[in-house]
C-alpha positions in Angstrom: -25.8 -46.5 21.3 -24.9 -43.0 21.3 -21.3 -41.7 22.3 -21.0 -37.8 22.3 -17.1 -36.5 21.8 -16.2 -33.1 22.3 -15.2 -31.8 18.8 -14.4 -28.1 17.8 -14.3 -25.1 20.0 -15.5 -21.9 18.0 -14.5 -18.9 19.1 -16.0 -15.7 17.9 -14.2 -12.1 18.2 -16.2 -9.1 17.9 -14.7 -5.9 17.2 -17.0 -2.6 17.1 -15.9 0.5 15.1 -17.5 3.9 15.4 -17.6 6.4 13.2 -19.5 9.5 13.6 -22.8 8.4 14.4 -23.0 5.3 12.6 -21.6 1.8 14.0 -20.2 -1.2 12.3 -20.0 -4.7 14.2 -17.3 -7.1 12.7 -17.3 -10.7 13.6 -13.9 -12.5 13.3 -13.3 -16.3 13.9 -10.1 -16.7 15.6 -8.0 -19.7 16.3 -5.9 -17.9 19.0 -2.8 -17.4 16.7 -1.4 -14.1 17.3 0.3 -11.9 14.8 3.5 -12.9 13.6 5.8 -10.2 12.0 9.3 -10.5 10.5 11.6 -9.4 13.1 15.5 -8.6 12.9 17.5 -6.2 14.7 19.8 -3.8 12.7 20.5 -6.0 9.6 22.4 -4.5 6.6 19.3 -5.1 4.3 15.8 -6.7 3.7 17.1 -10.0 2.2 19.6 -10.5 5.4 16.7 -9.6 7.6 14.1 -11.7 6.2 16.6 -14.9 6.2 17.8 -14.3 9.7 14.1 -13.8 11.2 12.8 -16.4 13.5 9.3 -17.4 13.4 7.8 -16.3 16.6 4.6 -14.7 17.4 4.3 -11.4 19.0 4.3 -10.6 22.5 0.5 -10.1 23.7 -1.0 -6.5 22.7 1.9 -6.1 20.2 -0.6 -6.0 17.4 1.5 -4.0 14.6 4.6 -5.4 12.7 7.2 -2.1 12.4 9.9 -1.7 9.9 12.4 0.9 10.0 14.6 1.3 6.9 17.7 3.1 6.7 18.8 4.2 3.0 21.5 6.4 1.5 19.5 8.9 0.1 21.8 9.6 -3.0 22.1 5.9 -3.9 19.1 4.2 -2.7 21.3 1.6 -1.3 20.0 -0.2 2.3 22.2 1.0 5.1 20.2 -1.1 7.8 16.8 -2.8 8.2 15.0 -3.1 11.8 11.9 -5.2 12.0 10.1 -6.0 15.3 6.4 -6.2 16.9 5.4 -3.0 18.4 2.6 -1.6 20.2 -0.3 0.2 18.3 0.9 3.4 20.0 4.1 3.1 18.7 3.3 2.6 15.0 0.1 4.7 14.2 -0.2 6.5 10.6 1.9 9.6 12.1 5.1 7.4 12.5 4.7 6.2 8.6 6.8 8.1 6.1 10.5 9.1 5.8 12.5 11.5 7.4 16.1 12.7 7.4 18.6 11.5 10.1 21.4 12.9 12.3 23.8 11.2 9.7 24.5 13.3 6.4 22.9 11.6 3.2 20.7 8.9 5.1 16.8 8.6 5.5 14.9 6.6 7.7 11.5 5.3 6.1 8.9 3.6 8.6 6.2 1.3 7.8 3.6 -0.5 10.0 0.9 -3.1 9.1 -1.3 -5.3 11.2 -1.4 -8.7 9.3 0.9 -11.6 10.1 4.2 -11.5 7.9 3.0 -8.3 6.6 6.4 -6.8 6.8 8.1 -8.9 4.3 9.2 -5.9 1.9 10.8 -2.7 3.5 9.6 1.0 2.3 12.1 3.2 -0.1 10.3 6.4 0.1 7.1 8.3 1.2 5.1 6.5 -1.2 5.8 2.8 -0.4 5.9 3.6 3.3 2.2 4.5 3.1 1.5 1.5 0.6 2.9 -1.0 3.1 1.0 0.7 5.7 -2.4 0.4 3.8 -3.7 -1.6 6.7 -3.4 1.0 9.4 -5.3 3.6 7.8 -8.9 2.6 8.8 -8.1 2.0 12.4 -5.9 4.9 12.9 -8.2 7.6 11.7 -8.6 10.3 14.3 -12.5 10.1 14.0 -12.9 6.0 14.4 -12.7 4.3 17.7 -12.4 0.8 17.6 -12.9 -1.7 20.5 -12.2 -5.5 20.8 -14.1 -7.8 23.1 -12.2 -11.2 23.0 -14.2 -14.4 23.4 -17.7 -13.0 23.3 -19.1 -16.2 22.2 -17.4 -19.9 22.8 -19.5 -22.6 21.1 -18.6 -26.4 21.7 -19.7 -28.8 18.9 -19.8 -32.4 19.8 -19.9 -35.5 17.4 -22.5 -38.1 17.4 -21.6 -41.6 16.5 
């Protein structure tokens, strides 16, 4: 006697990246998990932020972790850390880096990344802003278009016993 039991559902996510005349197809195997970022509103430093941050997935379409770090530009002391899930247009390569603020002696450094928990560290200068944002560089280039097709193929495997 044979019994068929529904088993594992495999989901294939396909993303296509077009650059100039070449086309690359990347297949990602997903398990429906959303991006999860360290999130905290206006904490004093990175340790306080990460210790406070709830472990909650980002809302739909919020596919970037954004970190804003305000620093005393004379001492390098953290003044404020703000981490959150962002929409891609809120955190591209144009947003990454450091700049002065309206407060004398204060700079604001921003980093953005696209992998769960990638924003554990904070940027302290332009170099660390770009290093922490390395996952943005391929997808934010002006000559690259990225199109995602979720749930292109769904396969149901069955077990026989």
